[in-house]
Coordinates of N, CA and C in Angstrom, one line a residue:
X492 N -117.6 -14.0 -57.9 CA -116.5 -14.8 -57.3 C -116.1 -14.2 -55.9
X493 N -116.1 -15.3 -54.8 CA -115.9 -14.5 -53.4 C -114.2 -14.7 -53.3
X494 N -113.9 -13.6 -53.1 CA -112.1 -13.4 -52.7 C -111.7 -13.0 -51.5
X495 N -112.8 -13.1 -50.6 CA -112.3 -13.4 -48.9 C -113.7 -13.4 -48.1
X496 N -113.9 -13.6 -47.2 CA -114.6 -13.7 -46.1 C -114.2 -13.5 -44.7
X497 N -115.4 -12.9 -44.4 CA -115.0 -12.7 -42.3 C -116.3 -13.3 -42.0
X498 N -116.6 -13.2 -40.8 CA -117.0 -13.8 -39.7 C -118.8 -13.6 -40.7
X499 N -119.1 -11.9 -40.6 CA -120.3 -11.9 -40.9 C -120.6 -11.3 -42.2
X500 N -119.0 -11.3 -43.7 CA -119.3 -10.8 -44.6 C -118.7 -12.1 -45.3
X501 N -119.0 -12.0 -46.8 CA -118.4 -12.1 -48.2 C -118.0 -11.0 -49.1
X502 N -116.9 -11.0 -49.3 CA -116.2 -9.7 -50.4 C -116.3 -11.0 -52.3
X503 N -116.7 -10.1 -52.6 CA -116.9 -10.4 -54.1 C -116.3 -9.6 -54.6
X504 N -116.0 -10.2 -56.4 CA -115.7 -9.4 -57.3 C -117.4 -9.0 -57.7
X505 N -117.7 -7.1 -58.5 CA -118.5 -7.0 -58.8 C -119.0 -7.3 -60.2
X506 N -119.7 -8.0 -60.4 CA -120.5 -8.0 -61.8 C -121.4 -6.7 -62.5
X507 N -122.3 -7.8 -63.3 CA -123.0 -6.6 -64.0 C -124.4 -6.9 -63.4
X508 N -124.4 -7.9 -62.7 CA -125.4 -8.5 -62.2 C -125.8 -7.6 -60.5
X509 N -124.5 -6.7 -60.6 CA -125.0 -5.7 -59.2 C -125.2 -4.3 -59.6
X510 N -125.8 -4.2 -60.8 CA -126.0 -2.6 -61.0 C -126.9 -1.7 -60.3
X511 N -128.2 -2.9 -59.9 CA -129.1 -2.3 -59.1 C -128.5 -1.7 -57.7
X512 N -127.8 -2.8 -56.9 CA -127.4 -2.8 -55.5 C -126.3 -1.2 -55.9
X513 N -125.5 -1.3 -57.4 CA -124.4 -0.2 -57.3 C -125.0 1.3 -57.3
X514 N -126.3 1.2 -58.3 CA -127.2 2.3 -58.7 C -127.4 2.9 -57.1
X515 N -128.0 2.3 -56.1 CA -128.6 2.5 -55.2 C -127.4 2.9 -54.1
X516 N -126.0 2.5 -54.2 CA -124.9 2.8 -53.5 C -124.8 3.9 -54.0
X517 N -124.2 4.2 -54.6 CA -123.7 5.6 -56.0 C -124.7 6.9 -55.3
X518 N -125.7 6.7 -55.1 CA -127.0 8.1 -54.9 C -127.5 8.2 -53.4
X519 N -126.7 7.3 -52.7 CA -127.0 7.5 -50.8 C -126.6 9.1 -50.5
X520 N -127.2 9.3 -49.5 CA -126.5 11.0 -49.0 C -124.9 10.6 -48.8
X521 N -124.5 10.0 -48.4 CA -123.5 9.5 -47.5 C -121.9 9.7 -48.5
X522 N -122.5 8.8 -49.6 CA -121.8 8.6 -51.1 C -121.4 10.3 -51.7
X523 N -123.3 10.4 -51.6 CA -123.0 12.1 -52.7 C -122.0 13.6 -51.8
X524 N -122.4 13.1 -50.7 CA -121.3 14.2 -49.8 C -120.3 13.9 -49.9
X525 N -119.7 12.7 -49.1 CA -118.4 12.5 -49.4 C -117.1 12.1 -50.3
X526 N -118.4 10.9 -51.5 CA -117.2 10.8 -52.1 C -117.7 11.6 -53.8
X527 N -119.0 12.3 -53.9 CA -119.5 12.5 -54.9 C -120.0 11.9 -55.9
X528 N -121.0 13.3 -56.5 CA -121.9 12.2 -57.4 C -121.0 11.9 -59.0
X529 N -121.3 10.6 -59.4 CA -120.7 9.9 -60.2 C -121.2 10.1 -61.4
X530 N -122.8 10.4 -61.5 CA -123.5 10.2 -62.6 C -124.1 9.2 -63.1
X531 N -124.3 8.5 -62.2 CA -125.2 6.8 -62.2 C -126.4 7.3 -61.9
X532 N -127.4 7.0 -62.7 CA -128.2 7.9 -62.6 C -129.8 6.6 -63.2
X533 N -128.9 5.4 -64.0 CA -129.6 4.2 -64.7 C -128.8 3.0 -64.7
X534 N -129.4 1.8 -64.1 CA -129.2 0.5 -64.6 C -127.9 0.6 -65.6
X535 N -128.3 1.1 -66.3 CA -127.3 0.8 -67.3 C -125.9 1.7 -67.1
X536 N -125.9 3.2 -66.5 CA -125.4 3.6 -66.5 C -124.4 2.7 -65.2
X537 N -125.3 2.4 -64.1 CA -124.5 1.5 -63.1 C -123.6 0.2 -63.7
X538 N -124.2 -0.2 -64.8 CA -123.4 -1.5 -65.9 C -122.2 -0.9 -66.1
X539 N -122.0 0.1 -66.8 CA -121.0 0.9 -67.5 C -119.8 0.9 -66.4
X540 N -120.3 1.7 -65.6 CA -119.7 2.3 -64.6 C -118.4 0.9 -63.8
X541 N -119.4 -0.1 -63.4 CA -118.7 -1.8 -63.4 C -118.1 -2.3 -63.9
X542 N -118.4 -2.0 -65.7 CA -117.4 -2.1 -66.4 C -116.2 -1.9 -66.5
X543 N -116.5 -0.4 -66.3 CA -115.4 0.9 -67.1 C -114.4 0.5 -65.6
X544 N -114.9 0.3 -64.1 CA -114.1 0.8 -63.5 C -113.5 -0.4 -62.8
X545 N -114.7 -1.3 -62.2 CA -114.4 -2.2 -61.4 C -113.6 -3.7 -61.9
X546 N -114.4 -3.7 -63.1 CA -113.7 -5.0 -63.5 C -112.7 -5.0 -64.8
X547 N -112.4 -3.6 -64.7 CA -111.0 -3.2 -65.6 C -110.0 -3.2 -64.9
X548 N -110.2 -2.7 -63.6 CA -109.4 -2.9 -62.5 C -109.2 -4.2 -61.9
X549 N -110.0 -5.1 -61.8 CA -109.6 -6.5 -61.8 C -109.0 -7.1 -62.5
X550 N -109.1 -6.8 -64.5 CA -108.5 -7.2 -65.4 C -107.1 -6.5 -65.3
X551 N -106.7 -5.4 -65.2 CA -105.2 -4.8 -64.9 C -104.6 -4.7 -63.7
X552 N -105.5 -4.6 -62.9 CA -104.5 -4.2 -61.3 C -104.6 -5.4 -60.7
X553 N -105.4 -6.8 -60.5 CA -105.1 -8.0 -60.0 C -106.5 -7.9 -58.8
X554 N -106.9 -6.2 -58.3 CA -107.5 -6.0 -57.1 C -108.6 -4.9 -57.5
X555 N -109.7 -4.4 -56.6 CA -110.5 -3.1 -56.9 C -111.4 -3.2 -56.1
X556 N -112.7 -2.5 -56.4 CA -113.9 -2.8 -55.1 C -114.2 -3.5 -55.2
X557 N -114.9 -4.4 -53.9 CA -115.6 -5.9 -53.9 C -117.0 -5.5 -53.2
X558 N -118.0 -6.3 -53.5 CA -119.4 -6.3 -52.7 C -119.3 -7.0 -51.5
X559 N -119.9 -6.5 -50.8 CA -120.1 -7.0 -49.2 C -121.3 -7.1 -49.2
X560 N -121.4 -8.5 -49.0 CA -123.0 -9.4 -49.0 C -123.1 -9.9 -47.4
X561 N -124.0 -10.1 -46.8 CA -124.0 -10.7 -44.9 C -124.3 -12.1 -45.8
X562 N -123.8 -12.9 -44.7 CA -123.6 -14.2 -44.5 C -124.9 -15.0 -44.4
X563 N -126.1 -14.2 -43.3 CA -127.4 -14.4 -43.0 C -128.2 -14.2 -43.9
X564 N -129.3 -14.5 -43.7 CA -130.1 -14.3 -44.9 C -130.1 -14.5 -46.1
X565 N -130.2 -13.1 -46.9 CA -130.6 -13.9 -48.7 C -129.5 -13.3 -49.2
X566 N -128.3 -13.4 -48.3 CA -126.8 -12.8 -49.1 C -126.7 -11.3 -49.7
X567 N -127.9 -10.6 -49.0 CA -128.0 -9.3 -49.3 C -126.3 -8.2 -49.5
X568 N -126.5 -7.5 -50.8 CA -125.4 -6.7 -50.4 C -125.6 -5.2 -49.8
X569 N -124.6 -5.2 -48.6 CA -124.7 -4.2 -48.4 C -123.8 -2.8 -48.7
X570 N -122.9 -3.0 -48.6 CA -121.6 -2.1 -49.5 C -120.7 -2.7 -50.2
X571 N -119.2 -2.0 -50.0 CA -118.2 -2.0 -50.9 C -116.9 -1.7 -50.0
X572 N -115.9 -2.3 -50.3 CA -114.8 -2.0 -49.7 C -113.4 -2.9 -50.7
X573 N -112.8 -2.3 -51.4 CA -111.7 -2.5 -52.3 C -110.0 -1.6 -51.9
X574 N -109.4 -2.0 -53.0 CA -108.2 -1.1 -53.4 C -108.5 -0.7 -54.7
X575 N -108.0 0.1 -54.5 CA -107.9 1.4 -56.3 C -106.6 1.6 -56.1
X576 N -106.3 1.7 -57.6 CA -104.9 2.6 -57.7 C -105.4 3.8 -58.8
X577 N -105.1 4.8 -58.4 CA -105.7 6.5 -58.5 C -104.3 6.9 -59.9
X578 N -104.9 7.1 -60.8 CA -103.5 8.0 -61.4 C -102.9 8.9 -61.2
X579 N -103.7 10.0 -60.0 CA -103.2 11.0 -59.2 C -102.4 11.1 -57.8
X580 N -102.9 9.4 -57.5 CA -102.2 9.4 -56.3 C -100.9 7.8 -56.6
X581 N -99.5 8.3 -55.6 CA -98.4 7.5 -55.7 C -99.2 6.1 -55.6
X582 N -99.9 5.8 -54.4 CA -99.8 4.7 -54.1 C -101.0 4.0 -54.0
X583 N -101.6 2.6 -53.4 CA -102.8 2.2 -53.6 C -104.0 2.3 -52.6
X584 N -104.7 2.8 -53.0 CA -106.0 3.5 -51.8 C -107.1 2.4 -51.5
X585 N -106.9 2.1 -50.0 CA -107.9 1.6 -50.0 C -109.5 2.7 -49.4
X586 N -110.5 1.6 -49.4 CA -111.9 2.7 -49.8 C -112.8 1.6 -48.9
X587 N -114.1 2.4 -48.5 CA -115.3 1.7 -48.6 C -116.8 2.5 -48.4
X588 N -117.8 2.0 -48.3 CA -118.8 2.7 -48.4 C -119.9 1.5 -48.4
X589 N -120.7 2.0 -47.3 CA -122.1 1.2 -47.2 C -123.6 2.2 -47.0
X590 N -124.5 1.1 -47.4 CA -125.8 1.5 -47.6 C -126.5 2.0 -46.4
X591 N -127.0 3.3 -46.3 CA -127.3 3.9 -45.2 C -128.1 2.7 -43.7
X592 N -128.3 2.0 -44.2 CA -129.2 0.9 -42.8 C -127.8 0.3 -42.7
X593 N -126.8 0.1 -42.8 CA -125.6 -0.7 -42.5 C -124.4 -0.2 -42.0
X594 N -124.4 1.4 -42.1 CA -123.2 2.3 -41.6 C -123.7 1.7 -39.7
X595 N -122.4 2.0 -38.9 CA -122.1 1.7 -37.8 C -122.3 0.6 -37.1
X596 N -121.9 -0.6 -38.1 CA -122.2 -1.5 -37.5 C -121.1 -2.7 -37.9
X597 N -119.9 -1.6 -37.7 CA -118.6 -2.9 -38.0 C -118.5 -3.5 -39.2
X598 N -119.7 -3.5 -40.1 CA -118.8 -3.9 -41.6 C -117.9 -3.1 -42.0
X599 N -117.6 -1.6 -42.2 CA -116.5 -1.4 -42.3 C -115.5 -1.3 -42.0
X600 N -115.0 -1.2 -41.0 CA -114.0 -2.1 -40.4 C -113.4 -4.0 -40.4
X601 N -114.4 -4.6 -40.5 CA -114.7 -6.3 -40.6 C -114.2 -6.3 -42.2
X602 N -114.4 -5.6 -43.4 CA -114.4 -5.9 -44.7 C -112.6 -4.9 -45.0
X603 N -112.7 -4.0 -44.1 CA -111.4 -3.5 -44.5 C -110.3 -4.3 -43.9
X604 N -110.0 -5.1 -43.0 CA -109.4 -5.4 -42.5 C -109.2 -6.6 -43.4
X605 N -109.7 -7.6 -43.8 CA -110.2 -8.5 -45.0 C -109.4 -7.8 -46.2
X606 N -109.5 -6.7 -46.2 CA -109.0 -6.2 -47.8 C -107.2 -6.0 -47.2
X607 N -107.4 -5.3 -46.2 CA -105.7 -5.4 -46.1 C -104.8 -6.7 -45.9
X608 N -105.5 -7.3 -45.3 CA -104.6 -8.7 -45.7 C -104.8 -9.5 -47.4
X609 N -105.5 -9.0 -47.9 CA -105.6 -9.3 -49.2 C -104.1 -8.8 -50.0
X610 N -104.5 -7.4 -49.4 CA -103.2 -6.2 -50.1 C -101.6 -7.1 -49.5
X611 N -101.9 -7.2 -48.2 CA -100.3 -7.6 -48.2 C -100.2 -9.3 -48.6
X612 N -101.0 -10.4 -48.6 CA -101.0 -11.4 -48.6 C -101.0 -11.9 -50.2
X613 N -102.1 -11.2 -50.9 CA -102.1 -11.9 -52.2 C -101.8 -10.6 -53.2
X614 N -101.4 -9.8 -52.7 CA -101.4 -8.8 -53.6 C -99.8 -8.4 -53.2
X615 N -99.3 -8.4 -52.2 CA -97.9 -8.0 -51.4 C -97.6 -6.7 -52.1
X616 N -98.6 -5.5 -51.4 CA -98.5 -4.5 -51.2 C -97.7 -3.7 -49.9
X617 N -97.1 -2.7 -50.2 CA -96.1 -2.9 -49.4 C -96.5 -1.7 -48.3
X618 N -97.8 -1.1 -49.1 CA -98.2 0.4 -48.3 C -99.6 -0.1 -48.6
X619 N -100.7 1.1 -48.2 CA -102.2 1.2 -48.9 C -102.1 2.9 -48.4
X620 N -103.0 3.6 -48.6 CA -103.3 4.9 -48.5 C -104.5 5.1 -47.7
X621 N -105.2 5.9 -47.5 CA -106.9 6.3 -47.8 C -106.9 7.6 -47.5
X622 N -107.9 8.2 -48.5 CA -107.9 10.0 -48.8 C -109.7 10.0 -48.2
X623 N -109.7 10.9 -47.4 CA -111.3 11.4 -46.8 C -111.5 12.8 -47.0
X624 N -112.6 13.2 -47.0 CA -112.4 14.8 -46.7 C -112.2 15.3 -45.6
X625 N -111.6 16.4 -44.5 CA -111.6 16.9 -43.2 C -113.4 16.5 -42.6
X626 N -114.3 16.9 -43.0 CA -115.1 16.8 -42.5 C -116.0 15.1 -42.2
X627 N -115.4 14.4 -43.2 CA -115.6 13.0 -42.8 C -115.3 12.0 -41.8
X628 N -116.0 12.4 -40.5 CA -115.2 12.1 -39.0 C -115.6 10.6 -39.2
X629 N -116.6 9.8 -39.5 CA -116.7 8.4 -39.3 C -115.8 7.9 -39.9
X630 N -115.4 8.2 -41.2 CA -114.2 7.9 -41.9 C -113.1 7.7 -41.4
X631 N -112.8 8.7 -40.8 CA -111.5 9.2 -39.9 C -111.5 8.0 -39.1
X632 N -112.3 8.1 -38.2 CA -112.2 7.2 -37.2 C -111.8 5.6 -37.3
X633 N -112.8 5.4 -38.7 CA -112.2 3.9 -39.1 C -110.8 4.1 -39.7
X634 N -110.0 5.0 -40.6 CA -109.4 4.5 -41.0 C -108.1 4.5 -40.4
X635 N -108.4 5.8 -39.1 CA -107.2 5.3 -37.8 C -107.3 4.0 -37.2
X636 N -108.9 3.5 -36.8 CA -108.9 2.2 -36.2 C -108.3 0.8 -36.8
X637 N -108.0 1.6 -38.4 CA -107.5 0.3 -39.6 C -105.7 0.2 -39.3
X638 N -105.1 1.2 -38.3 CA -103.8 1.6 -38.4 C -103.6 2.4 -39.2
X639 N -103.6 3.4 -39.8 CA -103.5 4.1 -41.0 C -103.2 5.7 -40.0
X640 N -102.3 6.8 -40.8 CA -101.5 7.5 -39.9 C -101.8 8.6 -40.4
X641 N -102.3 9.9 -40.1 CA -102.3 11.1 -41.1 C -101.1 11.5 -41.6
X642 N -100.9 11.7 -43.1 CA -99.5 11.9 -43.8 C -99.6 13.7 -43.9
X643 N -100.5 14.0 -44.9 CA -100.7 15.4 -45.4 C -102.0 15.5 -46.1
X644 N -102.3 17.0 -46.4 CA -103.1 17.4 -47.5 C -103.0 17.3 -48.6
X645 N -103.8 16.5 -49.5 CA -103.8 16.5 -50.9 C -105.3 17.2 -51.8
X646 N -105.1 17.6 -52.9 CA -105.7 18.1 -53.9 C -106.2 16.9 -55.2
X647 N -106.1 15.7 -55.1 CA -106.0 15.0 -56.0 C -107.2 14.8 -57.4
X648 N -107.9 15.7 -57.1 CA -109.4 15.5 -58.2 C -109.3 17.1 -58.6
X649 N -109.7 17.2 -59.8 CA -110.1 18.3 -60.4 C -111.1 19.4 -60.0
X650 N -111.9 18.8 -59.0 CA -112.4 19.6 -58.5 C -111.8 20.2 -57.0
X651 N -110.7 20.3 -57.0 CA -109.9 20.7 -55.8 C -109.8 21.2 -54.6
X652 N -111.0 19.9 -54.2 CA -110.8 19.9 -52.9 C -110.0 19.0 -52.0
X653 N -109.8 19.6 -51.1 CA -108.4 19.7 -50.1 C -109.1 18.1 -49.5
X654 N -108.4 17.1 -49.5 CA -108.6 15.6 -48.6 C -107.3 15.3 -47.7
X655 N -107.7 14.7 -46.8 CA -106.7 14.2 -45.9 C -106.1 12.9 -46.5
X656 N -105.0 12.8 -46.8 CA -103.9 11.3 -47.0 C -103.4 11.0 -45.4
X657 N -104.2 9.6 -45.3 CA -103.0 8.3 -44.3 C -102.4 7.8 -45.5
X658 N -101.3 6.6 -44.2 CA -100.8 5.8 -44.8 C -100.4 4.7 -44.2
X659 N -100.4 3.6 -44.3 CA -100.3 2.1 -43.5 C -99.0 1.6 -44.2
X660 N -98.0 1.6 -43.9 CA -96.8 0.4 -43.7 C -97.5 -1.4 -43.3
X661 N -97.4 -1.9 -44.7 CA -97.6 -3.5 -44.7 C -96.6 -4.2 -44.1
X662 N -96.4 -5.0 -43.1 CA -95.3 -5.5 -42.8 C -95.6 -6.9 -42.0

């Protein structure tokens, strides 16, 4: 089900029908440095994973990650860009992540920008967040270019490492 569009994406809800595309997202370098490995490791485990995370979060929170397919071609997906709401953190985080042939090339930014008007428009979010690690400069870079402000350092995962918190004012 597509729940917004830009110029040269579609944001979807994820199925079970993307476990390959998720399997293959999940184990990029890009993914395992920064945001860590998950444990998707099978098809099936990528099913689970969809299940347990993404469209539980659609069934409770209204919002969560969406696929980003191009407009061109055979609707290929290329990443992800959602909101999460974190039990460790106050407020709701937005995220994204694409497949190593698609980083730098304005989908994320084009698909986040899409998601924040989602947050304030159909969701009437009144903040969003996003937590990176210090060393994650492309990150950085988009998620100041999204308006988003450095707040402080947080600890929010068990394995306790130190991430940077913005924060965007919806208004």
């Amino acid at each position: 089900m597509i729940v917004a569009e830009t110029e040269r994406l579609t944001l979807s809800k994820f199925t079970l029908e993307d476990a390959p595309f998720f399997l293959e997202l999940v184990n990029t370098p890009h993914w395992l440095k920064y945001i860590g490995d998950r444990n998707v490791k099978t098809i099936e485990d990528a099913q689970n994973r969809i299940t347990e995370s993404h469209i539980k979060s659609y069934n409770t929170q209204g919002f969560g990650f969406y696929v980003l397919r191009l407009k061109e071609g055979d609707n290929k997906p290329i990443g992800t860009c959602g909101l999460i709401k974190r039990d460790t953190l106050e407020d709701i985080e937005i995220g994204f992540a694409m497949l190593p042939e698609n980083e730098g090339k304005g989908y994320g930014h084009e698909s986040s920008l899409a998601v924040l008007k989602l947050a304030k428009e159909s969701f009437k979010l009144k903040k969003v967040i996003a937590i990176t690690l210090p060393t994650n400069t492309a990150s950085i870079k988009l998620i100041e270019k999204l308006g988003l402000s450095y707040q402080k350092r947080v600890k929010p995962f068990e394995d306790d490492k130190e991430l940077l918190l913005f924060a965007k004012t919806l208004n």
